[in-house]
């Protein structure tokens, strides 16, 4: 008797990389500051591109950006940034690379103010995930009033590449919002 394939959200059927991301990360609440920072950077890197493009380069990003160590990244100088812009393993967009450095500095300031980035970022959803019950991905919004508020506050704090649509994708990625559609096996968990 063969194994039954899990039913997943439509976007997650492309290949094993997408399936693993869908099954183990997307929509799963994450409270680890390091991962929250990495995902904020990667969601910003996605701007104007597909998430798949970023996901295939994730390991390259980890190597290039000192495993998203914000303390190290905040100290990157012009020489380091120039070397990153020569790295074919990442998206070599000067604004995005500079945003990673800017965001590392802003991230450390938020940690200083709130104790953890987790405490700050999860406050936008009152520290508990929003569980939506959409029947299809076409019902899932690109942004919400909460992502608007998050974007506005992050921008005020000096973060870059944190528009409302990026913030909503980030909320999905770190499980602040669960948008697994009704027939997806993850919506039943």
PDB file of N, CA and C in Angstrom, residues 4-67:
ATOM      1  N   UNK A   4       0.077   8.122   1.373  1.00  0.00           N
ATOM      2  CA  UNK A   4      -0.824   9.169   0.907  1.00  0.00           C
ATOM      3  C   UNK A   4      -0.082  10.499   0.979  1.00  0.00           C
ATOM      4  N   UNK A   5      -0.069  11.225  -0.125  1.00  0.00           N
ATOM      5  CA  UNK A   5       0.591  12.531  -0.173  1.00  0.00           C
ATOM      6  C   UNK A   5      -0.228  13.551   0.618  1.00  0.00           C
ATOM      7  N   UNK A   6       0.441  14.342   1.418  1.00  0.00           N
ATOM      8  CA  UNK A   6      -0.232  15.392   2.179  1.00  0.00           C
ATOM      9  C   UNK A   6      -0.786  16.447   1.229  1.00  0.00           C
ATOM     10  N   UNK A   7      -1.939  16.966   1.569  1.00  0.00           N
ATOM     11  CA  UNK A   7      -2.494  18.085   0.810  1.00  0.00           C
ATOM     12  C   UNK A   7      -1.911  19.361   1.391  1.00  0.00           C
ATOM     13  N   UNK A   8      -1.321  20.174   0.512  1.00  0.00           N
ATOM     14  CA  UNK A   8      -0.670  21.414   0.941  1.00  0.00           C
ATOM     15  C   UNK A   8      -1.317  22.617   0.258  1.00  0.00           C
ATOM     16  N   UNK A   9      -0.996  23.791   0.761  1.00  0.00           N
ATOM     17  CA  UNK A   9      -1.391  25.028   0.084  1.00  0.00           C
ATOM     18  C   UNK A   9      -0.831  24.973  -1.345  1.00  0.00           C
ATOM     19  N   UNK A  10      -1.584  25.488  -2.292  1.00  0.00           N
ATOM     20  CA  UNK A  10      -1.221  25.391  -3.695  1.00  0.00           C
ATOM     21  C   UNK A  10       0.173  25.865  -4.055  1.00  0.00           C
ATOM     22  N   UNK A  11       0.667  26.908  -3.391  1.00  0.00           N
ATOM     23  CA  UNK A  11       1.981  27.449  -3.728  1.00  0.00           C
ATOM     24  C   UNK A  11       3.110  26.505  -3.322  1.00  0.00           C
ATOM     25  N   UNK A  12       2.833  25.557  -2.444  1.00  0.00           N
ATOM     26  CA  UNK A  12       3.897  24.720  -1.870  1.00  0.00           C
ATOM     27  C   UNK A  12       4.095  23.398  -2.591  1.00  0.00           C
ATOM     28  N   UNK A  13       3.585  23.269  -3.776  1.00  0.00           N
ATOM     29  CA  UNK A  13       3.692  21.995  -4.482  1.00  0.00           C
ATOM     30  C   UNK A  13       4.819  21.953  -5.514  1.00  0.00           C
ATOM     31  N   UNK A  14       5.553  23.054  -5.639  1.00  0.00           N
ATOM     32  CA  UNK A  14       6.583  23.168  -6.690  1.00  0.00           C
ATOM     33  C   UNK A  14       7.669  22.091  -6.583  1.00  0.00           C
ATOM     34  N   UNK A  15       8.237  21.929  -5.403  1.00  0.00           N
ATOM     35  CA  UNK A  15       9.295  20.929  -5.208  1.00  0.00           C
ATOM     36  C   UNK A  15       9.530  20.714  -3.717  1.00  0.00           C
ATOM     37  N   UNK A  16      10.496  19.882  -3.393  1.00  0.00           N
ATOM     38  CA  UNK A  16      10.776  19.518  -1.995  1.00  0.00           C
ATOM     39  C   UNK A  16      11.191  20.729  -1.151  1.00  0.00           C
ATOM     40  N   UNK A  17      11.945  21.659  -1.724  1.00  0.00           N
ATOM     41  CA  UNK A  17      12.365  22.850  -0.991  1.00  0.00           C
ATOM     42  C   UNK A  17      11.141  23.626  -0.497  1.00  0.00           C
ATOM     43  N   UNK A  18      10.197  23.856  -1.384  1.00  0.00           N
ATOM     44  CA  UNK A  18       8.959  24.552  -1.009  1.00  0.00           C
ATOM     45  C   UNK A  18       8.129  23.731  -0.026  1.00  0.00           C
ATOM     46  N   UNK A  19       8.041  22.431  -0.261  1.00  0.00           N
ATOM     47  CA  UNK A  19       7.271  21.573   0.636  1.00  0.00           C
ATOM     48  C   UNK A  19       7.842  21.593   2.050  1.00  0.00           C
ATOM     49  N   UNK A  20       9.154  21.486   2.168  1.00  0.00           N
ATOM     50  CA  UNK A  20       9.791  21.512   3.493  1.00  0.00           C
ATOM     51  C   UNK A  20       9.560  22.853   4.189  1.00  0.00           C
ATOM     52  N   UNK A  21       9.712  23.945   3.442  1.00  0.00           N
ATOM     53  CA  UNK A  21       9.485  25.270   4.011  1.00  0.00           C
ATOM     54  C   UNK A  21       8.034  25.388   4.490  1.00  0.00           C
ATOM     55  N   UNK A  22       7.110  24.967   3.651  1.00  0.00           N
ATOM     56  CA  UNK A  22       5.686  25.001   3.989  1.00  0.00           C
ATOM     57  C   UNK A  22       5.398  24.149   5.230  1.00  0.00           C
ATOM     58  N   UNK A  23       5.917  22.929   5.253  1.00  0.00           N
ATOM     59  CA  UNK A  23       5.590  21.981   6.314  1.00  0.00           C
ATOM     60  C   UNK A  23       6.240  22.305   7.652  1.00  0.00           C
ATOM     61  N   UNK A  24       7.404  22.933   7.626  1.00  0.00           N
ATOM     62  CA  UNK A  24       8.158  23.120   8.868  1.00  0.00           C
ATOM     63  C   UNK A  24       8.302  24.561   9.346  1.00  0.00           C
ATOM     64  N   UNK A  25       8.024  25.536   8.471  1.00  0.00           N
ATOM     65  CA  UNK A  25       8.230  26.923   8.879  1.00  0.00           C
ATOM     66  C   UNK A  25       7.008  27.817   8.686  1.00  0.00           C
ATOM     67  N   UNK A  26       6.516  27.890   7.468  1.00  0.00           N
ATOM     68  CA  UNK A  26       5.483  28.867   7.120  1.00  0.00           C
ATOM     69  C   UNK A  26       4.245  28.675   7.987  1.00  0.00           C
ATOM     70  N   UNK A  27       3.858  29.721   8.695  1.00  0.00           N
ATOM     71  CA  UNK A  27       2.681  29.660   9.545  1.00  0.00           C
ATOM     72  C   UNK A  27       2.927  29.043  10.911  1.00  0.00           C
ATOM     73  N   UNK A  28       4.154  28.622  11.185  1.00  0.00           N
ATOM     74  CA  UNK A  28       4.493  28.028  12.481  1.00  0.00           C
ATOM     75  C   UNK A  28       5.080  29.118  13.376  1.00  0.00           C
ATOM     76  N   UNK A  29       4.471  29.371  14.532  1.00  0.00           N
ATOM     77  CA  UNK A  29       4.970  30.448  15.403  1.00  0.00           C
ATOM     78  C   UNK A  29       6.446  30.279  15.756  1.00  0.00           C
ATOM     79  N   UNK A  30       7.198  31.357  15.544  1.00  0.00           N
ATOM     80  CA  UNK A  30       8.627  31.374  15.834  1.00  0.00           C
ATOM     81  C   UNK A  30       8.909  32.535  16.779  1.00  0.00           C
ATOM     82  N   UNK A  31       9.615  32.248  17.845  1.00  0.00           N
ATOM     83  CA  UNK A  31       9.925  33.278  18.839  1.00  0.00           C
ATOM     84  C   UNK A  31      11.426  33.441  19.067  1.00  0.00           C
ATOM     85  N   UNK A  32      12.223  32.904  18.168  1.00  0.00           N
ATOM     86  CA  UNK A  32      13.674  32.990  18.279  1.00  0.00           C
ATOM     87  C   UNK A  32      14.168  34.265  17.598  1.00  0.00           C
ATOM     88  N   UNK A  33      14.786  35.163  18.369  1.00  0.00           N
ATOM     89  CA  UNK A  33      15.235  36.442  17.813  1.00  0.00           C
ATOM     90  C   UNK A  33      16.109  36.276  16.578  1.00  0.00           C
ATOM     91  N   UNK A  34      17.007  35.316  16.611  1.00  0.00           N
ATOM     92  CA  UNK A  34      17.913  35.117  15.485  1.00  0.00           C
ATOM     93  C   UNK A  34      17.129  34.784  14.208  1.00  0.00           C
ATOM     94  N   UNK A  35      16.197  33.855  14.312  1.00  0.00           N
ATOM     95  CA  UNK A  35      15.391  33.469  13.158  1.00  0.00           C
ATOM     96  C   UNK A  35      14.464  34.597  12.732  1.00  0.00           C
ATOM     97  N   UNK A  36      13.916  35.319  13.691  1.00  0.00           N
ATOM     98  CA  UNK A  36      13.044  36.449  13.359  1.00  0.00           C
ATOM     99  C   UNK A  36      13.813  37.501  12.555  1.00  0.00           C
ATOM    100  N   UNK A  37      15.068  37.733  12.921  1.00  0.00           N
ATOM    101  CA  UNK A  37      15.892  38.688  12.175  1.00  0.00           C
ATOM    102  C   UNK A  37      16.222  38.155  10.784  1.00  0.00           C
ATOM    103  N   UNK A  38      16.630  36.900  10.700  1.00  0.00           N
ATOM    104  CA  UNK A  38      16.945  36.305   9.398  1.00  0.00           C
ATOM    105  C   UNK A  38      15.753  36.420   8.455  1.00  0.00           C
ATOM    106  N   UNK A  39      14.575  36.080   8.942  1.00  0.00           N
ATOM    107  CA  UNK A  39      13.393  36.113   8.081  1.00  0.00           C
ATOM    108  C   UNK A  39      13.025  37.533   7.666  1.00  0.00           C
ATOM    109  N   UNK A  40      13.245  38.504   8.545  1.00  0.00           N
ATOM    110  CA  UNK A  40      12.979  39.895   8.178  1.00  0.00           C
ATOM    111  C   UNK A  40      13.898  40.314   7.032  1.00  0.00           C
ATOM    112  N   UNK A  41      15.158  39.926   7.123  1.00  0.00           N
ATOM    113  CA  UNK A  41      16.109  40.230   6.044  1.00  0.00           C
ATOM    114  C   UNK A  41      15.700  39.536   4.745  1.00  0.00           C
ATOM    115  N   UNK A  42      15.402  38.254   4.828  1.00  0.00           N
ATOM    116  CA  UNK A  42      15.078  37.498   3.620  1.00  0.00           C
ATOM    117  C   UNK A  42      13.785  37.969   2.969  1.00  0.00           C
ATOM    118  N   UNK A  43      12.797  38.317   3.776  1.00  0.00           N
ATOM    119  CA  UNK A  43      11.556  38.849   3.192  1.00  0.00           C
ATOM    120  C   UNK A  43      11.830  40.157   2.460  1.00  0.00           C
ATOM    121  N   UNK A  44      12.714  40.987   3.006  1.00  0.00           N
ATOM    122  CA  UNK A  44      13.104  42.227   2.326  1.00  0.00           C
ATOM    123  C   UNK A  44      13.843  41.953   1.030  1.00  0.00           C
ATOM    124  N   UNK A  45      14.666  40.901   1.039  1.00  0.00           N
ATOM    125  CA  UNK A  45      15.414  40.531  -0.174  1.00  0.00           C
ATOM    126  C   UNK A  45      14.469  40.078  -1.278  1.00  0.00           C
ATOM    127  N   UNK A  46      13.305  39.581  -0.888  1.00  0.00           N
ATOM    128  CA  UNK A  46      12.342  39.085  -1.861  1.00  0.00           C
ATOM    129  C   UNK A  46      11.688  40.201  -2.658  1.00  0.00           C
ATOM    130  N   UNK A  47      11.646  41.404  -2.138  1.00  0.00           N
ATOM    131  CA  UNK A  47      10.910  42.508  -2.782  1.00  0.00           C
ATOM    132  C   UNK A  47      11.131  42.518  -4.294  1.00  0.00           C
ATOM    133  N   UNK A  48      10.038  42.383  -5.040  1.00  0.00           N
ATOM    134  CA  UNK A  48      10.093  42.396  -6.489  1.00  0.00           C
ATOM    135  C   UNK A  48      10.474  41.067  -7.122  1.00  0.00           C
ATOM    136  N   UNK A  49      10.711  40.058  -6.297  1.00  0.00           N
ATOM    137  CA  UNK A  49      11.117  38.739  -6.789  1.00  0.00           C
ATOM    138  C   UNK A  49      10.190  37.668  -6.226  1.00  0.00           C
ATOM    139  N   UNK A  50      10.433  36.437  -6.601  1.00  0.00           N
ATOM    140  CA  UNK A  50       9.645  35.347  -6.024  1.00  0.00           C
ATOM    141  C   UNK A  50      10.318  34.856  -4.745  1.00  0.00           C
ATOM    142  N   UNK A  51       9.503  34.343  -3.820  1.00  0.00           N
ATOM    143  CA  UNK A  51      10.052  33.786  -2.577  1.00  0.00           C
ATOM    144  C   UNK A  51      10.942  32.592  -2.900  1.00  0.00           C
ATOM    145  N   UNK A  52      10.590  31.856  -3.944  1.00  0.00           N
ATOM    146  CA  UNK A  52      11.383  30.695  -4.334  1.00  0.00           C
ATOM    147  C   UNK A  52      12.826  31.111  -4.660  1.00  0.00           C
ATOM    148  N   UNK A  53      12.988  32.239  -5.335  1.00  0.00           N
ATOM    149  CA  UNK A  53      14.329  32.730  -5.669  1.00  0.00           C
ATOM    150  C   UNK A  53      15.153  32.932  -4.407  1.00  0.00           C
ATOM    151  N   UNK A  54      14.554  33.535  -3.399  1.00  0.00           N
ATOM    152  CA  UNK A  54      15.263  33.789  -2.136  1.00  0.00           C
ATOM    153  C   UNK A  54      15.516  32.477  -1.403  1.00  0.00           C
ATOM    154  N   UNK A  55      14.527  31.622  -1.360  1.00  0.00           N
ATOM    155  CA  UNK A  55      14.648  30.360  -0.639  1.00  0.00           C
ATOM    156  C   UNK A  55      15.780  29.495  -1.201  1.00  0.00           C
ATOM    157  N   UNK A  56      15.956  29.498  -2.515  1.00  0.00           N
ATOM    158  CA  UNK A  56      17.038  28.710  -3.115  1.00  0.00           C
ATOM    159  C   UNK A  56      18.414  29.282  -2.777  1.00  0.00           C
ATOM    160  N   UNK A  57      18.456  30.547  -2.380  1.00  0.00           N
ATOM    161  CA  UNK A  57      19.721  31.200  -2.045  1.00  0.00           C
ATOM    162  C   UNK A  57      19.929  31.341  -0.528  1.00  0.00           C
ATOM    163  N   UNK A  58      19.027  30.786   0.253  1.00  0.00           N
ATOM    164  CA  UNK A  58      19.053  30.974   1.706  1.00  0.00           C
ATOM    165  C   UNK A  58      20.390  30.575   2.334  1.00  0.00           C
ATOM    166  N   UNK A  59      20.900  29.409   1.984  1.00  0.00           N
ATOM    167  CA  UNK A  59      22.180  28.973   2.563  1.00  0.00           C
ATOM    168  C   UNK A  59      23.315  29.900   2.154  1.00  0.00           C
ATOM    169  N   UNK A  60      23.285  30.396   0.911  1.00  0.00           N
ATOM    170  CA  UNK A  60      24.295  31.357   0.465  1.00  0.00           C
ATOM    171  C   UNK A  60      24.213  32.637   1.288  1.00  0.00           C
ATOM    172  N   UNK A  61      22.986  33.079   1.572  1.00  0.00           N
ATOM    173  CA  UNK A  61      22.802  34.265   2.412  1.00  0.00           C
ATOM    174  C   UNK A  61      23.377  34.036   3.801  1.00  0.00           C
ATOM    175  N   UNK A  62      23.133  32.875   4.355  1.00  0.00           N
ATOM    176  CA  UNK A  62      23.645  32.580   5.706  1.00  0.00           C
ATOM    177  C   UNK A  62      25.168  32.650   5.733  1.00  0.00           C
ATOM    178  N   UNK A  63      25.806  32.091   4.717  1.00  0.00           N
ATOM    179  CA  UNK A  63      27.274  32.138   4.647  1.00  0.00           C
ATOM    180  C   UNK A  63      27.759  33.572   4.441  1.00  0.00           C
ATOM    181  N   UNK A  64      27.149  34.280   3.533  1.00  0.00           N
ATOM    182  CA  UNK A  64      27.590  35.636   3.187  1.00  0.00           C
ATOM    183  C   UNK A  64      27.392  36.626   4.334  1.00  0.00           C
ATOM    184  N   UNK A  65      26.316  36.443   5.112  1.00  0.00           N
ATOM    185  CA  UNK A  65      25.973  37.402   6.171  1.00  0.00           C
ATOM    186  C   UNK A  65      26.209  36.841   7.569  1.00  0.00           C
ATOM    187  N   UNK A  66      27.313  36.103   7.725  1.00  0.00           N
ATOM    188  CA  UNK A  66      27.712  35.606   9.050  1.00  0.00           C
ATOM    189  C   UNK A  66      26.558  34.962   9.802  1.00  0.00           C
ATOM    190  N   UNK A  67      25.804  34.118   9.100  1.00  0.00           N
ATOM    191  CA  UNK A  67      24.661  33.410   9.689  1.00  0.00           C
ATOM    192  C   UNK A  67      23.672  34.369  10.351  1.00  0.00           C
TER     193      UNK A  67
END
